[in-house]
mmCIF file of C-alpha atoms in Angstrom:
data_model
loop_
_atom_site.group_PDB
_atom_site.id
_atom_site.type_symbol
_atom_site.label_atom_id
_atom_site.label_comp_id
_atom_site.label_asym_id
_atom_site.label_seq_id
_atom_site.Cartn_x
_atom_site.Cartn_y
_atom_site.Cartn_z
ATOM 1 C CA UNK A 1 -72.038 10.797 -60.309
ATOM 2 C CA UNK A 2 -73.248 7.324 -59.409
ATOM 3 C CA UNK A 3 -69.754 5.821 -59.750
ATOM 4 C CA UNK A 4 -68.168 8.419 -57.484
ATOM 5 C CA UNK A 5 -70.948 8.062 -54.892
ATOM 6 C CA UNK A 6 -70.440 4.295 -54.906
ATOM 7 C CA UNK A 7 -66.717 4.734 -54.322
ATOM 8 C CA UNK A 8 -67.417 7.158 -51.493
ATOM 9 C CA UNK A 9 -69.633 4.512 -49.900
ATOM 10 C CA UNK A 10 -66.931 1.867 -50.344
ATOM 11 C CA UNK A 11 -64.304 4.117 -48.764
ATOM 12 C CA UNK A 12 -66.620 4.862 -45.857
ATOM 13 C CA UNK A 13 -67.196 1.146 -45.188
ATOM 14 C CA UNK A 14 -63.469 0.379 -45.480
ATOM 15 C CA UNK A 15 -62.666 3.102 -42.967
ATOM 16 C CA UNK A 16 -65.208 1.671 -40.508
ATOM 17 C CA UNK A 17 -63.659 -1.780 -40.847
ATOM 18 C CA UNK A 18 -60.227 -0.371 -40.034
ATOM 19 C CA UNK A 19 -61.682 1.581 -37.126
ATOM 20 C CA UNK A 20 -63.043 -1.643 -35.662
ATOM 21 C CA UNK A 21 -59.767 -3.475 -36.339
ATOM 22 C CA UNK A 22 -57.706 -0.873 -34.496
ATOM 23 C CA UNK A 23 -60.125 -0.978 -31.567
ATOM 24 C CA UNK A 24 -59.524 -4.726 -31.352
ATOM 25 C CA UNK A 25 -55.761 -4.115 -31.508
ATOM 26 C CA UNK A 26 -56.099 -1.548 -28.709
ATOM 27 C CA UNK A 27 -57.605 -4.222 -26.465
ATOM 28 C CA UNK A 28 -54.673 -6.593 -27.040
ATOM 29 C CA UNK A 29 -51.618 -4.375 -27.543
ATOM 30 C CA UNK A 30 -49.361 -2.613 -25.068
ATOM 31 C CA UNK A 31 -49.502 0.307 -27.549
ATOM 32 C CA UNK A 32 -53.137 0.883 -26.600
ATOM 33 C CA UNK A 33 -53.115 4.664 -26.944
ATOM 34 C CA UNK A 34 -51.491 4.462 -30.363
ATOM 35 C CA UNK A 35 -54.115 2.016 -31.630
ATOM 36 C CA UNK A 36 -56.949 4.143 -30.212
ATOM 37 C CA UNK A 37 -55.643 7.230 -32.017
ATOM 38 C CA UNK A 38 -55.409 5.235 -35.247
ATOM 39 C CA UNK A 39 -58.982 4.014 -34.767
ATOM 40 C CA UNK A 40 -60.068 7.590 -34.207
ATOM 41 C CA UNK A 41 -58.159 8.694 -37.289
ATOM 42 C CA UNK A 42 -59.999 6.290 -39.579
ATOM 43 C CA UNK A 43 -63.351 7.086 -37.953
ATOM 44 C CA UNK A 44 -62.918 10.848 -38.373
ATOM 45 C CA UNK A 45 -61.519 10.582 -41.908
ATOM 46 C CA UNK A 46 -64.509 8.443 -42.944
ATOM 47 C CA UNK A 47 -66.801 11.416 -42.355
ATOM 48 C CA UNK A 48 -65.356 12.989 -45.491
ATOM 49 C CA UNK A 49 -67.282 10.478 -47.592
ATOM 50 C CA UNK A 50 -70.526 11.629 -45.978
ATOM 51 C CA UNK A 51 -69.723 15.310 -46.480
ATOM 52 C CA UNK A 52 -68.705 14.822 -50.121
ATOM 53 C CA UNK A 53 -71.829 12.779 -50.880
ATOM 54 C CA UNK A 54 -74.032 15.577 -49.487
ATOM 55 C CA UNK A 55 -72.307 18.446 -51.339
ATOM 56 C CA UNK A 56 -74.172 18.058 -54.704
ATOM 57 C CA UNK A 57 -77.559 18.085 -52.997
ATOM 58 C CA UNK A 58 -77.260 20.832 -50.397
ATOM 59 C CA UNK A 59 -77.855 24.572 -50.432
ATOM 60 C CA UNK A 60 -74.756 25.025 -48.253
ATOM 61 C CA UNK A 61 -71.988 23.392 -50.299
ATOM 62 C CA UNK A 62 -69.242 25.478 -48.695
ATOM 63 C CA UNK A 63 -69.885 24.012 -45.230
ATOM 64 C CA UNK A 64 -69.863 20.400 -46.411
ATOM 65 C CA UNK A 65 -66.901 20.877 -48.768
ATOM 66 C CA UNK A 66 -64.817 22.397 -45.986
ATOM 67 C CA UNK A 67 -66.091 19.640 -43.665
ATOM 68 C CA UNK A 68 -64.825 16.980 -46.068
ATOM 69 C CA UNK A 69 -61.396 18.619 -46.222
ATOM 70 C CA UNK A 70 -61.230 19.090 -42.453
ATOM 71 C CA UNK A 71 -62.338 15.552 -41.570
ATOM 72 C CA UNK A 72 -59.736 13.902 -43.805
ATOM 73 C CA UNK A 73 -56.976 16.152 -42.505
ATOM 74 C CA UNK A 74 -58.069 15.669 -38.871
ATOM 75 C CA UNK A 75 -58.042 11.908 -39.399
ATOM 76 C CA UNK A 76 -54.521 12.077 -40.828
ATOM 77 C CA UNK A 77 -53.393 14.202 -37.874
ATOM 78 C CA UNK A 78 -54.754 11.586 -35.459
ATOM 79 C CA UNK A 79 -52.942 8.871 -37.394
ATOM 80 C CA UNK A 80 -49.722 10.911 -37.215
ATOM 81 C CA UNK A 81 -50.153 11.250 -33.464
ATOM 82 C CA UNK A 82 -50.896 7.523 -33.092
ATOM 83 C CA UNK A 83 -47.883 6.494 -35.166
ATOM 84 C CA UNK A 84 -45.736 8.809 -33.077
ATOM 85 C CA UNK A 85 -46.868 7.037 -29.914
ATOM 86 C CA UNK A 86 -46.302 3.617 -31.458
ATOM 87 C CA UNK A 87 -42.815 4.400 -32.800
ATOM 88 C CA UNK A 88 -41.871 6.552 -29.803
ATOM 89 C CA UNK A 89 -41.345 9.584 -32.015
ATOM 90 C CA UNK A 90 -44.082 11.712 -30.454
ATOM 91 C CA UNK A 91 -45.614 14.697 -32.206
ATOM 92 C CA UNK A 92 -46.214 17.954 -30.408
ATOM 93 C CA UNK A 93 -50.008 18.009 -30.273
ATOM 94 C CA UNK A 94 -50.049 21.811 -30.159
ATOM 95 C CA UNK A 95 -48.093 21.865 -33.408
ATOM 96 C CA UNK A 96 -50.576 19.441 -34.959
ATOM 97 C CA UNK A 97 -53.491 21.636 -33.888
ATOM 98 C CA UNK A 98 -51.835 24.745 -35.352
ATOM 99 C CA UNK A 99 -51.109 22.869 -38.581
ATOM 100 C CA UNK A 100 -54.713 21.664 -38.793
ATOM 101 C CA UNK A 101 -56.242 25.102 -38.148
ATOM 102 C CA UNK A 102 -53.875 26.791 -40.595
ATOM 103 C CA UNK A 103 -54.733 24.229 -43.280
ATOM 104 C CA UNK A 104 -58.496 24.634 -42.789
ATOM 105 C CA UNK A 105 -58.047 28.416 -42.953
ATOM 106 C CA UNK A 106 -56.139 27.970 -46.196
ATOM 107 C CA UNK A 107 -58.953 25.842 -47.624
ATOM 108 C CA UNK A 108 -61.457 28.529 -46.699
ATOM 109 C CA UNK A 109 -59.286 31.154 -48.382
ATOM 110 C CA UNK A 110 -59.031 29.257 -51.687
ATOM 111 C CA UNK A 111 -62.620 28.027 -51.762
ATOM 112 C CA UNK A 112 -63.738 30.626 -54.330
ATOM 113 C CA UNK A 113 -60.706 30.218 -56.559
ATOM 114 C CA UNK A 114 -61.394 28.591 -59.955
ATOM 115 C CA UNK A 115 -61.260 24.813 -59.559
ATOM 116 C CA UNK A 116 -59.178 22.667 -61.834
ATOM 117 C CA UNK A 117 -56.417 25.271 -61.842
ATOM 118 C CA UNK A 118 -52.861 24.633 -60.748
ATOM 119 C CA UNK A 119 -53.078 27.273 -58.023
ATOM 120 C CA UNK A 120 -56.195 25.826 -56.387
ATOM 121 C CA UNK A 121 -55.090 22.193 -56.750
ATOM 122 C CA UNK A 122 -51.624 22.812 -55.327
ATOM 123 C CA UNK A 123 -52.857 24.754 -52.303
ATOM 124 C CA UNK A 124 -55.641 22.234 -51.642
ATOM 125 C CA UNK A 125 -53.407 19.138 -51.778
ATOM 126 C CA UNK A 126 -50.369 20.618 -50.006
ATOM 127 C CA UNK A 127 -51.581 19.960 -46.401
ATOM 128 C CA UNK A 128 -52.285 16.307 -47.227
ATOM 129 C CA UNK A 129 -48.823 15.894 -48.723
ATOM 130 C CA UNK A 130 -47.233 17.470 -45.645
ATOM 131 C CA UNK A 131 -49.077 15.329 -43.083
ATOM 132 C CA UNK A 132 -48.338 12.094 -44.962
ATOM 133 C CA UNK A 133 -44.665 12.990 -45.362
ATOM 134 C CA UNK A 134 -44.624 13.898 -41.661
ATOM 135 C CA UNK A 135 -46.048 10.475 -40.824
ATOM 136 C CA UNK A 136 -43.424 8.756 -42.990
ATOM 137 C CA UNK A 137 -40.699 10.627 -41.119
ATOM 138 C CA UNK A 138 -41.880 8.941 -37.902
ATOM 139 C CA UNK A 139 -40.798 5.537 -39.195
ATOM 140 C CA UNK A 140 -37.521 6.960 -40.488
ATOM 141 C CA UNK A 141 -36.616 8.470 -37.117
ATOM 142 C CA UNK A 142 -37.626 5.388 -35.119
ATOM 143 C CA UNK A 143 -35.286 2.515 -34.296
ATOM 144 C CA UNK A 144 -37.590 -0.127 -35.733
ATOM 145 C CA UNK A 145 -36.427 -1.670 -38.992
ATOM 146 C CA UNK A 146 -38.461 -4.825 -39.550
ATOM 147 C CA UNK A 147 -39.874 -5.691 -42.978
ATOM 148 C CA UNK A 148 -43.311 -4.535 -41.814
ATOM 149 C CA UNK A 149 -41.891 -1.153 -40.815
ATOM 150 C CA UNK A 150 -40.212 -0.712 -44.201
ATOM 151 C CA UNK A 151 -43.447 -1.582 -46.006
ATOM 152 C CA UNK A 152 -45.354 1.000 -43.954
ATOM 153 C CA UNK A 153 -42.663 3.602 -44.619
ATOM 154 C CA UNK A 154 -42.830 3.115 -48.378
ATOM 155 C CA UNK A 155 -46.622 3.179 -48.411
ATOM 156 C CA UNK A 156 -46.696 6.422 -46.428
ATOM 157 C CA UNK A 157 -44.128 7.890 -48.797
ATOM 158 C CA UNK A 158 -46.188 6.672 -51.760
ATOM 159 C CA UNK A 159 -49.318 8.231 -50.274
ATOM 160 C CA UNK A 160 -47.589 11.575 -49.828
ATOM 161 C CA UNK A 161 -46.491 11.373 -53.474
ATOM 162 C CA UNK A 162 -50.062 10.517 -54.441
ATOM 163 C CA UNK A 163 -51.227 13.905 -53.159
ATOM 164 C CA UNK A 164 -48.644 15.609 -55.348
ATOM 165 C CA UNK A 165 -49.913 13.546 -58.277
ATOM 166 C CA UNK A 166 -53.461 14.669 -57.513
ATOM 167 C CA UNK A 167 -52.417 18.246 -58.305
ATOM 168 C CA UNK A 168 -51.670 17.228 -61.871
ATOM 169 C CA UNK A 169 -54.736 14.962 -62.071
ATOM 170 C CA UNK A 170 -57.066 17.729 -60.912
ATOM 171 C CA UNK A 171 -55.817 20.002 -63.693
ATOM 172 C CA UNK A 172 -55.602 17.343 -66.406
ATOM 173 C CA UNK A 173 -58.856 15.490 -65.714
ATOM 174 C CA UNK A 174 -60.851 18.404 -64.365
ATOM 175 C CA UNK A 175 -62.345 18.578 -60.887
ATOM 176 C CA UNK A 176 -65.470 20.594 -61.729
ATOM 177 C CA UNK A 177 -66.090 24.298 -61.746
ATOM 178 C CA UNK A 178 -67.582 24.271 -58.216
ATOM 179 C CA UNK A 179 -67.548 22.050 -55.142
ATOM 180 C CA UNK A 180 -70.947 20.685 -56.182
ATOM 181 C CA UNK A 181 -69.539 19.613 -59.540
ATOM 182 C CA UNK A 182 -66.732 17.584 -57.948
ATOM 183 C CA UNK A 183 -68.667 14.338 -57.424
ATOM 184 C CA UNK A 184 -69.656 14.167 -61.091
ATOM 185 C CA UNK A 185 -66.164 15.069 -62.381
ATOM 186 C CA UNK A 186 -63.710 12.559 -63.910
ATOM 187 C CA UNK A 187 -61.214 13.552 -61.228
ATOM 188 C CA UNK A 188 -63.572 12.303 -58.488
ATOM 189 C CA UNK A 189 -63.531 8.779 -59.903
ATOM 190 C CA UNK A 190 -59.736 8.777 -60.172
ATOM 191 C CA UNK A 191 -59.288 10.277 -56.703
ATOM 192 C CA UNK A 192 -61.699 7.947 -54.915
ATOM 193 C CA UNK A 193 -60.448 4.800 -56.693
ATOM 194 C CA UNK A 194 -56.776 5.451 -55.955
ATOM 195 C CA UNK A 195 -57.699 6.660 -52.480
ATOM 196 C CA UNK A 196 -59.442 3.365 -51.735
ATOM 197 C CA UNK A 197 -56.351 1.401 -52.788
ATOM 198 C CA UNK A 198 -54.064 3.506 -50.605
ATOM 199 C CA UNK A 199 -56.462 3.445 -47.644
ATOM 200 C CA UNK A 200 -56.517 -0.350 -47.718
ATOM 201 C CA UNK A 201 -52.752 -0.714 -48.297
ATOM 202 C CA UNK A 202 -51.653 1.773 -45.655
ATOM 203 C CA UNK A 203 -54.279 0.612 -43.162
ATOM 204 C CA UNK A 204 -53.190 -2.995 -43.559
ATOM 205 C CA UNK A 205 -49.544 -2.000 -43.140
ATOM 206 C CA UNK A 206 -50.340 -0.100 -39.945
ATOM 207 C CA UNK A 207 -52.311 -3.055 -38.644
ATOM 208 C CA UNK A 208 -49.427 -5.301 -39.639
ATOM 209 C CA UNK A 209 -46.816 -3.501 -37.540
ATOM 210 C CA UNK A 210 -49.134 -3.439 -34.524
ATOM 211 C CA UNK A 211 -50.107 -7.099 -34.871
ATOM 212 C CA UNK A 212 -46.407 -7.951 -35.185
ATOM 213 C CA UNK A 213 -45.773 -6.169 -31.899
ATOM 214 C CA UNK A 214 -48.517 -8.232 -30.229
ATOM 215 C CA UNK A 215 -47.067 -11.461 -31.653
ATOM 216 C CA UNK A 216 -43.520 -10.484 -30.622
ATOM 217 C CA UNK A 217 -44.713 -9.637 -27.109
ATOM 218 C CA UNK A 218 -46.564 -12.938 -26.819
ATOM 219 C CA UNK A 219 -43.509 -14.819 -28.022
ATOM 220 C CA UNK A 220 -41.268 -12.938 -25.591
ATOM 221 C CA UNK A 221 -43.598 -13.735 -22.713
ATOM 222 C CA UNK A 222 -43.552 -17.403 -23.706
ATOM 223 C CA UNK A 223 -39.731 -17.369 -23.559
ATOM 224 C CA UNK A 224 -39.343 -15.538 -20.236
ATOM 225 C CA UNK A 225 -39.388 -17.244 -16.853
ATOM 226 C CA UNK A 226 -41.761 -15.081 -14.829
ATOM 227 C CA UNK A 227 -40.157 -15.802 -11.447
ATOM 228 C CA UNK A 228 -36.525 -15.037 -12.301
ATOM 229 C CA UNK A 229 -37.026 -12.663 -15.237
ATOM 230 C CA UNK A 230 -34.453 -14.675 -17.204
ATOM 231 C CA UNK A 231 -35.099 -16.671 -20.362
ATOM 232 C CA UNK A 232 -36.700 -20.062 -19.869
ATOM 233 C CA UNK A 233 -35.125 -23.151 -21.471
ATOM 234 C CA UNK A 234 -36.791 -22.489 -24.821
ATOM 235 C CA UNK A 235 -35.851 -18.814 -24.869
ATOM 236 C CA UNK A 236 -32.278 -19.586 -23.848
ATOM 237 C CA UNK A 237 -31.661 -22.206 -26.523
ATOM 238 C CA UNK A 238 -33.370 -20.176 -29.268
ATOM 239 C CA UNK A 239 -30.994 -17.300 -28.607
ATOM 240 C CA UNK A 240 -27.807 -19.251 -28.067
ATOM 241 C CA UNK A 241 -28.037 -21.580 -31.077
ATOM 242 C CA UNK A 242 -28.050 -18.728 -33.656
ATOM 243 C CA UNK A 243 -25.131 -17.112 -31.817
ATOM 244 C CA UNK A 244 -23.145 -20.327 -32.164
ATOM 245 C CA UNK A 245 -23.943 -20.529 -35.864
ATOM 246 C CA UNK A 246 -22.775 -16.953 -36.417
ATOM 247 C CA UNK A 247 -19.415 -17.740 -34.838
ATOM 248 C CA UNK A 248 -18.229 -20.330 -37.338
ATOM 249 C CA UNK A 249 -14.473 -20.043 -37.659
ATOM 250 C CA UNK A 250 -14.188 -18.178 -34.344
ATOM 251 C CA UNK A 251 -14.169 -19.174 -30.695
ATOM 252 C CA UNK A 252 -17.826 -20.130 -30.128
ATOM 253 C CA UNK A 253 -17.947 -19.438 -26.412
ATOM 254 C CA UNK A 254 -18.386 -21.143 -23.077
ATOM 255 C CA UNK A 255 -21.386 -22.497 -21.211
ATOM 256 C CA UNK A 256 -21.900 -22.242 -17.455
ATOM 257 C CA UNK A 257 -24.491 -24.387 -15.702
ATOM 258 C CA UNK A 258 -25.376 -23.472 -12.115
ATOM 259 C CA UNK A 259 -27.471 -25.180 -9.480
ATOM 260 C CA UNK A 260 -28.484 -23.810 -6.056
ATOM 261 C CA UNK A 261 -27.208 -26.048 -3.278
ATOM 262 C CA UNK A 262 -29.746 -27.836 -1.071
ATOM 263 C CA UNK A 263 -32.590 -25.778 -2.484
ATOM 264 C CA UNK A 264 -35.216 -28.308 -1.353
ATOM 265 C CA UNK A 265 -34.058 -27.740 2.211
ATOM 266 C CA UNK A 266 -34.576 -23.997 1.738
ATOM 267 C CA UNK A 267 -38.184 -24.567 0.665
ATOM 268 C CA UNK A 268 -38.825 -27.066 3.479
ATOM 269 C CA UNK A 269 -37.271 -24.863 6.172
ATOM 270 C CA UNK A 270 -38.351 -21.371 5.145
ATOM 271 C CA UNK A 271 -41.275 -21.924 2.793
ATOM 272 C CA UNK A 272 -41.784 -21.502 -0.919
ATOM 273 C CA UNK A 273 -42.117 -17.733 -0.665
ATOM 274 C CA UNK A 274 -38.520 -17.512 0.606
ATOM 275 C CA UNK A 275 -37.481 -20.084 -1.974
ATOM 276 C CA UNK A 276 -38.900 -17.841 -4.697
ATOM 277 C CA UNK A 277 -36.912 -14.921 -3.291
ATOM 278 C CA UNK A 278 -33.742 -17.036 -3.481
ATOM 279 C CA UNK A 279 -34.466 -17.741 -7.170
ATOM 280 C CA UNK A 280 -34.951 -14.032 -7.855
ATOM 281 C CA UNK A 281 -31.815 -13.095 -5.931
ATOM 282 C CA UNK A 282 -29.672 -15.632 -7.788
ATOM 283 C CA UNK A 283 -31.026 -14.391 -11.123
ATOM 284 C CA UNK A 284 -29.969 -10.853 -10.141
ATOM 285 C CA UNK A 285 -26.508 -12.138 -9.246
ATOM 286 C CA UNK A 286 -26.125 -13.793 -12.649
ATOM 287 C CA UNK A 287 -27.202 -10.634 -14.492
ATOM 288 C CA UNK A 288 -24.943 -8.422 -12.372
ATOM 289 C CA UNK A 289 -21.806 -10.544 -12.804
ATOM 290 C CA UNK A 290 -22.088 -11.807 -16.364
ATOM 291 C CA UNK A 291 -20.829 -9.633 -19.273
ATOM 292 C CA UNK A 292 -23.353 -7.506 -21.178
ATOM 293 C CA UNK A 293 -23.234 -9.724 -24.260
ATOM 294 C CA UNK A 294 -23.934 -12.942 -22.338
ATOM 295 C CA UNK A 295 -27.259 -14.814 -22.284
ATOM 296 C CA UNK A 296 -28.736 -16.195 -19.063
ATOM 297 C CA UNK A 297 -31.659 -18.538 -18.523
ATOM 298 C CA UNK A 298 -33.453 -20.557 -15.883
ATOM 299 C CA UNK A 299 -33.653 -24.086 -17.227
ATOM 300 C CA UNK A 300 -36.062 -25.256 -14.555
ATOM 301 C CA UNK A 301 -36.322 -25.499 -10.797
ATOM 302 C CA UNK A 302 -33.051 -24.305 -9.268
ATOM 303 C CA UNK A 303 -30.926 -24.901 -12.403
ATOM 304 C CA UNK A 304 -29.597 -21.988 -14.444
ATOM 305 C CA UNK A 305 -27.431 -21.517 -17.522
ATOM 306 C CA UNK A 306 -25.237 -18.706 -18.827
ATOM 307 C CA UNK A 307 -23.685 -18.564 -22.298
ATOM 308 C CA UNK A 308 -20.586 -16.419 -22.728
ATOM 309 C CA UNK A 309 -19.919 -15.859 -26.457
ATOM 310 C CA UNK A 310 -16.309 -15.683 -27.692
ATOM 311 C CA UNK A 311 -15.047 -16.547 -24.213
ATOM 312 C CA UNK A 312 -12.513 -19.255 -23.386
ATOM 313 C CA UNK A 313 -12.676 -21.719 -20.522
ATOM 314 C CA UNK A 314 -10.361 -19.828 -18.179
ATOM 315 C CA UNK A 315 -12.263 -16.557 -18.559
ATOM 316 C CA UNK A 316 -15.564 -18.335 -17.987
ATOM 317 C CA UNK A 317 -14.185 -20.042 -14.872
ATOM 318 C CA UNK A 318 -13.337 -16.616 -13.431
ATOM 319 C CA UNK A 319 -16.869 -15.407 -14.181
ATOM 320 C CA UNK A 320 -18.364 -18.502 -12.533
ATOM 321 C CA UNK A 321 -16.247 -17.926 -9.419
ATOM 322 C CA UNK A 322 -17.487 -14.342 -9.337
ATOM 323 C CA UNK A 323 -21.082 -15.571 -9.421
ATOM 324 C CA UNK A 324 -20.366 -18.126 -6.688
ATOM 325 C CA UNK A 325 -18.760 -15.542 -4.414
ATOM 326 C CA UNK A 326 -21.493 -12.979 -5.070
ATOM 327 C CA UNK A 327 -24.217 -15.463 -4.143
ATOM 328 C CA UNK A 328 -22.442 -16.372 -0.904
ATOM 329 C CA UNK A 329 -22.476 -12.722 0.122
ATOM 330 C CA UNK A 330 -26.216 -12.253 -0.404
ATOM 331 C CA UNK A 331 -28.495 -11.709 2.573
ATOM 332 C CA UNK A 332 -31.864 -13.287 1.795
ATOM 333 C CA UNK A 333 -35.019 -11.865 3.359
ATOM 334 C CA UNK A 334 -36.548 -14.430 5.702
ATOM 335 C CA UNK A 335 -33.226 -16.192 6.397
ATOM 336 C CA UNK A 336 -31.478 -16.370 9.723
ATOM 337 C CA UNK A 337 -28.772 -13.718 10.150
ATOM 338 C CA UNK A 338 -25.832 -16.022 9.422
ATOM 339 C CA UNK A 339 -27.590 -18.279 6.918
ATOM 340 C CA UNK A 340 -26.435 -18.123 3.325
ATOM 341 C CA UNK A 341 -27.343 -19.886 0.083
ATOM 342 C CA UNK A 342 -24.556 -21.272 -2.093
ATOM 343 C CA UNK A 343 -24.449 -22.557 -5.642
ATOM 344 C CA UNK A 344 -22.374 -25.052 -7.633
ATOM 345 C CA UNK A 345 -21.148 -24.459 -11.192
ATOM 346 C CA UNK A 346 -20.134 -26.561 -14.173
ATOM 347 C CA UNK A 347 -18.233 -24.858 -16.998
ATOM 348 C CA UNK A 348 -17.749 -26.228 -20.522
ATOM 349 C CA UNK A 349 -15.996 -24.625 -23.484
ATOM 350 C CA UNK A 350 -18.014 -25.184 -26.665
ATOM 351 C CA UNK A 351 -16.070 -26.597 -29.588
ATOM 352 C CA UNK A 352 -16.490 -25.283 -33.118
ATOM 353 C CA UNK A 353 -19.467 -27.039 -34.673
ATOM 354 C CA UNK A 354 -20.462 -28.701 -31.406
ATOM 355 C CA UNK A 355 -24.250 -28.883 -30.808
ATOM 356 C CA UNK A 356 -25.452 -26.881 -27.828
ATOM 357 C CA UNK A 357 -27.106 -29.954 -26.295
ATOM 358 C CA UNK A 358 -23.811 -31.836 -26.292
ATOM 359 C CA UNK A 359 -22.036 -28.924 -24.598
ATOM 360 C CA UNK A 360 -24.820 -28.776 -22.013
ATOM 361 C CA UNK A 361 -24.343 -32.467 -21.256
ATOM 362 C CA UNK A 362 -20.626 -31.917 -20.622
ATOM 363 C CA UNK A 363 -21.323 -28.872 -18.443
ATOM 364 C CA UNK A 364 -23.925 -30.896 -16.542
ATOM 365 C CA UNK A 365 -21.327 -33.587 -15.794
ATOM 366 C CA UNK A 366 -19.003 -30.906 -14.453
ATOM 367 C CA UNK A 367 -21.850 -29.532 -12.335
ATOM 368 C CA UNK A 368 -22.515 -33.003 -10.956
ATOM 369 C CA UNK A 369 -18.828 -33.273 -10.079
ATOM 370 C CA UNK A 370 -19.031 -29.938 -8.226
ATOM 371 C CA UNK A 371 -21.935 -31.300 -6.196
ATOM 372 C CA UNK A 372 -20.102 -34.540 -5.456
ATOM 373 C CA UNK A 373 -16.939 -32.710 -4.417
ATOM 374 C CA UNK A 374 -18.620 -30.686 -1.696
ATOM 375 C CA UNK A 375 -20.833 -28.069 -3.396
ATOM 376 C CA UNK A 376 -20.222 -24.321 -3.523
ATOM 377 C CA UNK A 377 -17.471 -24.799 -6.078
ATOM 378 C CA UNK A 378 -16.684 -24.528 -9.790
ATOM 379 C CA UNK A 379 -15.725 -27.518 -11.937
ATOM 380 C CA UNK A 380 -14.574 -27.341 -15.557
ATOM 381 C CA UNK A 381 -15.680 -30.042 -17.980
ATOM 382 C CA UNK A 382 -13.426 -32.153 -20.104
ATOM 383 C CA UNK A 383 -12.993 -30.940 -23.660
ATOM 384 C CA UNK A 384 -14.904 -32.709 -26.468
ATOM 385 C CA UNK A 385 -12.990 -35.259 -28.507
ATOM 386 C CA UNK A 386 -11.826 -32.777 -31.149
ATOM 387 C CA UNK A 387 -10.375 -30.487 -28.425
ATOM 388 C CA UNK A 388 -8.775 -33.018 -26.067
ATOM 389 C CA UNK A 389 -5.150 -32.368 -25.116
ATOM 390 C CA UNK A 390 -3.565 -35.604 -23.825
ATOM 391 C CA UNK A 391 -1.332 -33.600 -21.448
ATOM 392 C CA UNK A 392 -4.353 -32.118 -19.647
ATOM 393 C CA UNK A 393 -6.347 -34.219 -17.111
ATOM 394 C CA UNK A 394 -9.924 -35.007 -18.055
ATOM 395 C CA UNK A 395 -11.313 -33.182 -15.017
ATOM 396 C CA UNK A 396 -10.007 -29.942 -13.587
ATOM 397 C CA UNK A 397 -11.566 -29.121 -10.233
ATOM 398 C CA UNK A 398 -11.142 -25.633 -8.897
ATOM 399 C CA UNK A 399 -12.875 -24.787 -5.636
#
């Protein structure tokens, strides 16, 4: 009995640790409700250890035995609900309540059946198998497929299989003739030991997917320019470079650099609040005009970049002209009725194997030429050395 009681105490402490961990996650994650339900699940399930430890010493074993069953199942139902919130595969809470009440009623009905029999073991373990399989189905039906999600899926599936295995173990090892005999039975040691391993493994996997979400969110925030809503320079380059590497042997794409004309004058004349609105408006223009598969970023100040994958120079020039015309038509709040903001564009086709930084330098030269030639225009950059056609002029200016 001492070994089983010790394992019950260990499981109780482990559950409290996970409860605290999920509460910490809830304070940091956008999936706050999901983490709170998971914390509640571990807290409620931990009560089973208390109930089971009391059973051998009480005059009311039925109450505490049913309490142990109900607390574990209630904890698993809360975890199912929390996972549903996290993976956006919500469970119908009424269905969960009906399932829980039906399962507790079943446990009450089989309480007086001989223990250690196939009939009692199968009916007792069936609700736990169902709720764990139900939780595993959440990951399957979600759109998340990271390594952490796969690990959690397999652990949930393994846990559901564990409850099927417990049917055989209860019969083979013996779970005691009565509920009071359970703690001193060989089955109790097996059940609590394997349960501790699965509690730790599954709990860590659940924490892992939620911590990953926090890390991914933090990384995304560090790569997004808060004013424009576009990628910042770091976010832009970290997305474009892999796209270039994936297009080996194909047309890599074209880069457009854009710069708002006389933006300092806008700030000086109308104030920084209006200047910020101009930045936001231009970002909306870029997103509206560029193709869905393109990547846009604000490199700093009034300078922007757009990468058009698998797009040649002529197609990109047309897109740049569309952006230029769209910006000219924008009415900016705080501006005089006839006042408009324009932008200049430099376009450079990226050669196969050409570093992004080199392409950006060529596009920047074209942008400088657009500024020098009167602003509010599109200039196309000269091709890199391995793309130069001697019959084509080095600079092609197209207003």
